[in-house]
Amino acid sequence: LLTLCFSSCLLAPGCQGAQGRFAYKLLHDLFANYSSALRPVEDTDRALNITLQVTLSQIIDMDERNQVLTTYLWVRQAWLDAHLTWDKDAYDGIDVIRIPSSYVWRPDIILYNNADDRFGGSMETNVVLRSDGHIMWDSPAITKSSCKVDVSYFPFDGQRCRLTFGSWTYNGNQIDLRNRMDTGDLTDFVENVEWEVLGMPATRNVITYGCCSEPYPDVTYTLLLRRRASFYIFNLLLPCIMVSFLAPLGFYLPADSGEKVSLGVTVLLALTVFQLLVAESMPPSESVPLIGKYYIATMTMITASTALTIFIMNIHHCGPGAQPVPPWARRFILHHMARLCCVYEVGESCKSPRRVLGGQVGKEDTGGPGESLGEGEGCAEARSCPQDRCLCHHDGLLRNVNYIAGCFRHHRAAQRRTGEWKKVAKVVDRFFMWVFFLMVFLMSVLVLGKAA
């Protein structure tokens, strides 16, 4: 160990011409009567000044579910040891030596909000000791700190994670802990693919805890983070928006295809899978993330559209025994809404004048030609046969023709009622299609606008 200390001393800028015996003698003289267990001050009533500086090197992980931030830090502590001073002229100009940190007294500065189950401290690195007793200790550390994660605006959220450093046993009357700079050092920060660091301001706090009456100073670094949302936009948000725009197209499917309800159920299952993916990475808190609210609103809309589709299919498949379309429905749905939604028959267009429904019903369903034909034939037979026999045949033939004409009229009326109900279902389908398209568009704009 002494050989290593001697070698490091020779490599130091201030020790280029120093001989090994002077470095060995200096080390022996300094630690002959030195104890690393006591606070190195000449007056025990005075506080020892310690400066702290933290350099953020890398953000290793942000566990939102367990609310733990894992970072790689460089912690620099500096203080004055009154018992480790020497005259550099007496030791061949040796001004700086580097010795193991376990040789000297070290402040018990720890991370207060530590979340590591192993409570690992800093790495045992060397300290830089100067002839005036000034000690600088640089040590890298991988820390796990608790961080209150707010996912209300996920994936467009920002987080404020605090790193609080302070002494565990020394109070403010024994150690005066101060921050060297007003902010953490970010010059050597390795960019993170998920988080963007906006800043790392440092503040000094003096707190009196309930356990003790003495004040305890600490230095708190607030890490300001903003999530890079590109990954989540392309993998969670855009697929959800595209799937959501498929749901209103279920109203455009023909009712006879048999795929209207299955499309809505398939879209609902797809959104459920996306919802589960988001829920697995989020903490189980009362605050629902923004994308979760969008999923819930979209799933509610798709559930409503599936229920409406079932209702519309029931209207479409009304049988011949259905009641006629009410006058208000014929006037409001088949006239105004059909023109608004551009629902027209084959050969018509939205701008062509619509014919009045049932205008030709009297001429088509009266059965006049059949009855006139029967009466003409009966009269012709009456003029060519005896009167007794013609009267008998005329009555029977007239009854049969009237029966056939009545059946034909009932069949035409049933077809007309069924066609009207199918057209009602088609108009309502188109109306809800445009309504749900508008709802999906407005929800998407509101989510993106709220995130911005």
JSON list of C-alpha atoms in Angstrom, two decimals, residues 181-324:
[
{"chain": "A", "resi": 181, "resn": "MET", "atom": "CA", "xyz": [-22.39, 25.38, -7.05]},
{"chain": "A", "resi": 182, "resn": "ASP", "atom": "CA", "xyz": [-26.02, 26.39, -7.44]},
{"chain": "A", "resi": 183, "resn": "THR", "atom": "CA", "xyz": [-26.64, 23.53, -9.83]},
{"chain": "A", "resi": 184, "resn": "GLY", "atom": "CA", "xyz": [-25.46, 20.02, -10.50]},
{"chain": "A", "resi": 185, "resn": "ASP", "atom": "CA", "xyz": [-22.73, 19.48, -13.05]},
{"chain": "A", "resi": 186, "resn": "LEU", "atom": "CA", "xyz": [-24.12, 18.20, -16.37]},
{"chain": "A", "resi": 187, "resn": "THR", "atom": "CA", "xyz": [-21.04, 18.65, -18.57]},
{"chain": "A", "resi": 188, "resn": "ASP", "atom": "CA", "xyz": [-20.27, 14.91, -18.64]},
{"chain": "A", "resi": 189, "resn": "PHE", "atom": "CA", "xyz": [-23.87, 13.73, -18.85]},
{"chain": "A", "resi": 190, "resn": "VAL", "atom": "CA", "xyz": [-24.57, 10.87, -21.25]},
{"chain": "A", "resi": 191, "resn": "GLU", "atom": "CA", "xyz": [-27.84, 11.55, -23.07]},
{"chain": "A", "resi": 192, "resn": "ASN", "atom": "CA", "xyz": [-30.69, 9.23, -22.18]},
{"chain": "A", "resi": 193, "resn": "VAL", "atom": "CA", "xyz": [-32.93, 7.81, -24.90]},
{"chain": "A", "resi": 194, "resn": "GLU", "atom": "CA", "xyz": [-36.10, 8.16, -22.85]},
{"chain": "A", "resi": 195, "resn": "TRP", "atom": "CA", "xyz": [-35.54, 11.19, -20.62]},
{"chain": "A", "resi": 196, "resn": "GLU", "atom": "CA", "xyz": [-34.34, 14.69, -21.36]},
{"chain": "A", "resi": 197, "resn": "VAL", "atom": "CA", "xyz": [-32.65, 16.55, -18.50]},
{"chain": "A", "resi": 198, "resn": "LEU", "atom": "CA", "xyz": [-33.83, 20.16, -18.27]},
{"chain": "A", "resi": 199, "resn": "GLY", "atom": "CA", "xyz": [-31.72, 21.13, -15.27]},
{"chain": "A", "resi": 200, "resn": "MET", "atom": "CA", "xyz": [-30.44, 20.13, -11.85]},
{"chain": "A", "resi": 201, "resn": "PRO", "atom": "CA", "xyz": [-30.69, 23.08, -9.40]},
{"chain": "A", "resi": 202, "resn": "ALA", "atom": "CA", "xyz": [-29.22, 22.69, -5.92]},
{"chain": "A", "resi": 203, "resn": "THR", "atom": "CA", "xyz": [-30.57, 24.15, -2.69]},
{"chain": "A", "resi": 204, "resn": "ARG", "atom": "CA", "xyz": [-29.29, 24.05, 0.89]},
{"chain": "A", "resi": 205, "resn": "ASN", "atom": "CA", "xyz": [-31.81, 23.29, 3.62]},
{"chain": "A", "resi": 206, "resn": "VAL", "atom": "CA", "xyz": [-31.50, 23.30, 7.40]},
{"chain": "A", "resi": 207, "resn": "ILE", "atom": "CA", "xyz": [-34.12, 21.04, 8.97]},
{"chain": "A", "resi": 208, "resn": "THR", "atom": "CA", "xyz": [-34.87, 20.18, 12.58]},
{"chain": "A", "resi": 209, "resn": "TYR", "atom": "CA", "xyz": [-36.22, 16.63, 12.77]},
{"chain": "A", "resi": 210, "resn": "GLY", "atom": "CA", "xyz": [-38.52, 15.26, 15.41]},
{"chain": "A", "resi": 211, "resn": "CYS", "atom": "CA", "xyz": [-35.88, 12.94, 16.83]},
{"chain": "A", "resi": 212, "resn": "CYS", "atom": "CA", "xyz": [-33.36, 15.65, 17.66]},
{"chain": "A", "resi": 213, "resn": "SER", "atom": "CA", "xyz": [-33.32, 19.28, 18.72]},
{"chain": "A", "resi": 214, "resn": "GLU", "atom": "CA", "xyz": [-30.23, 20.20, 16.69]},
{"chain": "A", "resi": 215, "resn": "PRO", "atom": "CA", "xyz": [-30.54, 21.42, 13.10]},
{"chain": "A", "resi": 216, "resn": "TYR", "atom": "CA", "xyz": [-29.32, 19.17, 10.29]},
{"chain": "A", "resi": 217, "resn": "PRO", "atom": "CA", "xyz": [-28.20, 20.82, 7.04]},
{"chain": "A", "resi": 218, "resn": "ASP", "atom": "CA", "xyz": [-28.59, 19.04, 3.73]},
{"chain": "A", "resi": 219, "resn": "VAL", "atom": "CA", "xyz": [-28.08, 19.76, 0.04]},
{"chain": "A", "resi": 220, "resn": "THR", "atom": "CA", "xyz": [-30.96, 18.82, -2.28]},
{"chain": "A", "resi": 221, "resn": "TYR", "atom": "CA", "xyz": [-30.47, 18.44, -6.03]},
{"chain": "A", "resi": 222, "resn": "THR", "atom": "CA", "xyz": [-33.72, 18.56, -7.99]},
{"chain": "A", "resi": 223, "resn": "LEU", "atom": "CA", "xyz": [-33.46, 16.65, -11.25]},
{"chain": "A", "resi": 224, "resn": "LEU", "atom": "CA", "xyz": [-35.86, 18.10, -13.81]},
{"chain": "A", "resi": 225, "resn": "LEU", "atom": "CA", "xyz": [-36.79, 15.45, -16.37]},
{"chain": "A", "resi": 226, "resn": "ARG", "atom": "CA", "xyz": [-39.01, 15.45, -19.44]},
{"chain": "A", "resi": 227, "resn": "ARG", "atom": "CA", "xyz": [-40.00, 12.26, -21.21]},
{"chain": "A", "resi": 228, "resn": "ARG", "atom": "CA", "xyz": [-39.17, 11.80, -24.86]},
{"chain": "A", "resi": 229, "resn": "ALA", "atom": "CA", "xyz": [-42.61, 10.82, -26.14]},
{"chain": "A", "resi": 230, "resn": "SER", "atom": "CA", "xyz": [-41.73, 9.69, -29.67]},
{"chain": "A", "resi": 231, "resn": "PHE", "atom": "CA", "xyz": [-41.52, 6.01, -28.75]},
{"chain": "A", "resi": 232, "resn": "TYR", "atom": "CA", "xyz": [-44.90, 6.01, -27.03]},
{"chain": "A", "resi": 233, "resn": "ILE", "atom": "CA", "xyz": [-46.56, 8.09, -29.76]},
{"chain": "A", "resi": 234, "resn": "PHE", "atom": "CA", "xyz": [-45.59, 5.61, -32.48]},
{"chain": "A", "resi": 235, "resn": "ASN", "atom": "CA", "xyz": [-46.17, 2.46, -30.42]},
{"chain": "A", "resi": 236, "resn": "LEU", "atom": "CA", "xyz": [-49.18, 3.26, -28.23]},
{"chain": "A", "resi": 237, "resn": "LEU", "atom": "CA", "xyz": [-50.96, 6.45, -29.28]},
{"chain": "A", "resi": 238, "resn": "LEU", "atom": "CA", "xyz": [-51.02, 6.27, -33.09]},
{"chain": "A", "resi": 239, "resn": "PRO", "atom": "CA", "xyz": [-52.17, 2.61, -33.22]},
{"chain": "A", "resi": 240, "resn": "CYS", "atom": "CA", "xyz": [-54.96, 3.49, -30.80]},
{"chain": "A", "resi": 241, "resn": "ILE", "atom": "CA", "xyz": [-56.06, 6.44, -32.93]},
{"chain": "A", "resi": 242, "resn": "MET", "atom": "CA", "xyz": [-56.05, 4.34, -36.10]},
{"chain": "A", "resi": 243, "resn": "VAL", "atom": "CA", "xyz": [-57.98, 1.53, -34.43]},
{"chain": "A", "resi": 244, "resn": "SER", "atom": "CA", "xyz": [-60.45, 4.07, -33.06]},
{"chain": "A", "resi": 245, "resn": "PHE", "atom": "CA", "xyz": [-61.18, 5.39, -36.55]},
{"chain": "A", "resi": 246, "resn": "LEU", "atom": "CA", "xyz": [-62.11, 1.84, -37.58]},
{"chain": "A", "resi": 247, "resn": "ALA", "atom": "CA", "xyz": [-64.96, 1.70, -35.09]},
{"chain": "A", "resi": 248, "resn": "PRO", "atom": "CA", "xyz": [-67.31, 4.17, -36.89]},
{"chain": "A", "resi": 249, "resn": "LEU", "atom": "CA", "xyz": [-66.81, 2.24, -40.14]},
{"chain": "A", "resi": 250, "resn": "GLY", "atom": "CA", "xyz": [-68.88, -0.52, -38.58]},
{"chain": "A", "resi": 251, "resn": "PHE", "atom": "CA", "xyz": [-71.93, 1.65, -39.29]},
{"chain": "A", "resi": 252, "resn": "TYR", "atom": "CA", "xyz": [-70.97, 1.72, -42.97]},
{"chain": "A", "resi": 253, "resn": "LEU", "atom": "CA", "xyz": [-70.98, -2.05, -43.32]},
{"chain": "A", "resi": 254, "resn": "PRO", "atom": "CA", "xyz": [-74.16, -3.49, -44.87]},
{"chain": "A", "resi": 255, "resn": "ALA", "atom": "CA", "xyz": [-76.42, -5.03, -42.28]},
{"chain": "A", "resi": 256, "resn": "ASP", "atom": "CA", "xyz": [-76.70, -8.24, -44.32]},
{"chain": "A", "resi": 257, "resn": "SER", "atom": "CA", "xyz": [-72.93, -8.85, -44.19]},
{"chain": "A", "resi": 258, "resn": "GLY", "atom": "CA", "xyz": [-73.06, -10.15, -40.61]},
{"chain": "A", "resi": 259, "resn": "GLU", "atom": "CA", "xyz": [-69.74, -8.44, -39.67]},
{"chain": "A", "resi": 260, "resn": "LYS", "atom": "CA", "xyz": [-71.00, -5.26, -38.05]},
{"chain": "A", "resi": 261, "resn": "VAL", "atom": "CA", "xyz": [-70.97, -6.50, -34.45]},
{"chain": "A", "resi": 262, "resn": "SER", "atom": "CA", "xyz": [-67.80, -8.57, -34.86]},
{"chain": "A", "resi": 263, "resn": "LEU", "atom": "CA", "xyz": [-65.87, -5.49, -36.07]},
{"chain": "A", "resi": 264, "resn": "GLY", "atom": "CA", "xyz": [-66.84, -3.52, -32.97]},
{"chain": "A", "resi": 265, "resn": "VAL", "atom": "CA", "xyz": [-65.90, -6.40, -30.66]},
{"chain": "A", "resi": 266, "resn": "THR", "atom": "CA", "xyz": [-62.53, -6.84, -32.41]},
{"chain": "A", "resi": 267, "resn": "VAL", "atom": "CA", "xyz": [-61.69, -3.16, -32.06]},
{"chain": "A", "resi": 268, "resn": "LEU", "atom": "CA", "xyz": [-62.70, -3.26, -28.40]},
{"chain": "A", "resi": 269, "resn": "LEU", "atom": "CA", "xyz": [-60.39, -6.22, -27.75]},
{"chain": "A", "resi": 270, "resn": "ALA", "atom": "CA", "xyz": [-57.49, -4.48, -29.51]},
{"chain": "A", "resi": 271, "resn": "LEU", "atom": "CA", "xyz": [-57.89, -1.39, -27.31]},
{"chain": "A", "resi": 272, "resn": "THR", "atom": "CA", "xyz": [-58.06, -3.60, -24.22]},
{"chain": "A", "resi": 273, "resn": "VAL", "atom": "CA", "xyz": [-54.64, -5.04, -25.11]},
{"chain": "A", "resi": 274, "resn": "PHE", "atom": "CA", "xyz": [-53.17, -1.53, -25.42]},
{"chain": "A", "resi": 275, "resn": "GLN", "atom": "CA", "xyz": [-54.76, -0.56, -22.12]},
{"chain": "A", "resi": 276, "resn": "LEU", "atom": "CA", "xyz": [-53.13, -3.53, -20.38]},
{"chain": "A", "resi": 277, "resn": "LEU", "atom": "CA", "xyz": [-49.72, -2.61, -21.83]},
{"chain": "A", "resi": 278, "resn": "VAL", "atom": "CA", "xyz": [-50.00, 0.88, -20.35]},
{"chain": "A", "resi": 279, "resn": "ALA", "atom": "CA", "xyz": [-51.29, -0.38, -17.00]},
{"chain": "A", "resi": 280, "resn": "GLU", "atom": "CA", "xyz": [-48.34, -2.76, -16.58]},
{"chain": "A", "resi": 281, "resn": "SER", "atom": "CA", "xyz": [-45.78, 0.06, -16.60]},
{"chain": "A", "resi": 282, "resn": "MET", "atom": "CA", "xyz": [-47.74, 2.60, -14.56]},
{"chain": "A", "resi": 283, "resn": "PRO", "atom": "CA", "xyz": [-47.84, 2.75, -10.74]},
{"chain": "A", "resi": 284, "resn": "PRO", "atom": "CA", "xyz": [-51.13, 1.59, -9.22]},
{"chain": "A", "resi": 285, "resn": "SER", "atom": "CA", "xyz": [-52.20, 5.07, -8.12]},
{"chain": "A", "resi": 286, "resn": "GLU", "atom": "CA", "xyz": [-55.40, 7.07, -8.28]},
{"chain": "A", "resi": 287, "resn": "SER", "atom": "CA", "xyz": [-54.05, 9.37, -11.00]},
{"chain": "A", "resi": 288, "resn": "VAL", "atom": "CA", "xyz": [-54.99, 7.90, -14.37]},
{"chain": "A", "resi": 289, "resn": "PRO", "atom": "CA", "xyz": [-52.51, 8.75, -17.16]},
{"chain": "A", "resi": 290, "resn": "LEU", "atom": "CA", "xyz": [-53.68, 10.86, -20.06]},
{"chain": "A", "resi": 291, "resn": "ILE", "atom": "CA", "xyz": [-53.34, 8.02, -22.56]},
{"chain": "A", "resi": 292, "resn": "GLY", "atom": "CA", "xyz": [-55.31, 5.78, -20.17]},
{"chain": "A", "resi": 293, "resn": "LYS", "atom": "CA", "xyz": [-58.15, 8.30, -20.13]},
{"chain": "A", "resi": 294, "resn": "TYR", "atom": "CA", "xyz": [-58.08, 8.34, -23.93]},
{"chain": "A", "resi": 295, "resn": "TYR", "atom": "CA", "xyz": [-58.27, 4.54, -24.02]},
{"chain": "A", "resi": 296, "resn": "ILE", "atom": "CA", "xyz": [-61.19, 4.47, -21.58]},
{"chain": "A", "resi": 297, "resn": "ALA", "atom": "CA", "xyz": [-63.09, 7.14, -23.51]},
{"chain": "A", "resi": 298, "resn": "THR", "atom": "CA", "xyz": [-62.48, 5.33, -26.81]},
{"chain": "A", "resi": 299, "resn": "MET", "atom": "CA", "xyz": [-63.52, 1.97, -25.36]},
{"chain": "A", "resi": 300, "resn": "THR", "atom": "CA", "xyz": [-66.69, 3.55, -23.98]},
{"chain": "A", "resi": 301, "resn": "MET", "atom": "CA", "xyz": [-67.45, 5.03, -27.39]},
{"chain": "A", "resi": 302, "resn": "ILE", "atom": "CA", "xyz": [-66.87, 1.69, -29.13]},
{"chain": "A", "resi": 303, "resn": "THR", "atom": "CA", "xyz": [-69.09, -0.09, -26.59]},
{"chain": "A", "resi": 304, "resn": "ALA", "atom": "CA", "xyz": [-71.85, 2.44, -27.31]},
{"chain": "A", "resi": 305, "resn": "SER", "atom": "CA", "xyz": [-71.37, 2.02, -31.07]},
{"chain": "A", "resi": 306, "resn": "THR", "atom": "CA", "xyz": [-71.63, -1.77, -30.77]},
{"chain": "A", "resi": 307, "resn": "ALA", "atom": "CA", "xyz": [-74.83, -1.46, -28.75]},
{"chain": "A", "resi": 308, "resn": "LEU", "atom": "CA", "xyz": [-76.27, 0.95, -31.33]},
{"chain": "A", "resi": 309, "resn": "THR", "atom": "CA", "xyz": [-75.28, -1.43, -34.11]},
{"chain": "A", "resi": 310, "resn": "ILE", "atom": "CA", "xyz": [-77.27, -4.22, -32.47]},
{"chain": "A", "resi": 311, "resn": "PHE", "atom": "CA", "xyz": [-80.28, -1.90, -32.16]},
{"chain": "A", "resi": 312, "resn": "ILE", "atom": "CA", "xyz": [-79.98, -0.81, -35.82]},
{"chain": "A", "resi": 313, "resn": "MET", "atom": "CA", "xyz": [-79.68, -4.41, -37.02]},
{"chain": "A", "resi": 314, "resn": "ASN", "atom": "CA", "xyz": [-82.89, -5.18, -35.16]},
{"chain": "A", "resi": 315, "resn": "ILE", "atom": "CA", "xyz": [-84.57, -2.37, -37.10]},
{"chain": "A", "resi": 316, "resn": "HIS", "atom": "CA", "xyz": [-83.11, -3.57, -40.37]},
{"chain": "A", "resi": 317, "resn": "HIS", "atom": "CA", "xyz": [-84.38, -7.11, -39.96]},
{"chain": "A", "resi": 318, "resn": "CYS", "atom": "CA", "xyz": [-87.97, -6.17, -39.20]},
{"chain": "A", "resi": 319, "resn": "GLY", "atom": "CA", "xyz": [-90.16, -8.86, -40.77]},
{"chain": "A", "resi": 320, "resn": "PRO", "atom": "CA", "xyz": [-93.32, -8.54, -42.86]},
{"chain": "A", "resi": 321, "resn": "GLY", "atom": "CA", "xyz": [-95.41, -8.40, -39.69]},
{"chain": "A", "resi": 322, "resn": "ALA", "atom": "CA", "xyz": [-93.81, -5.16, -38.50]},
{"chain": "A", "resi": 323, "resn": "GLN", "atom": "CA", "xyz": [-95.86, -2.06, -37.96]},
{"chain": "A", "resi": 324, "resn": "PRO", "atom": "CA", "xyz": [-95.59, 0.72, -40.57]}
]
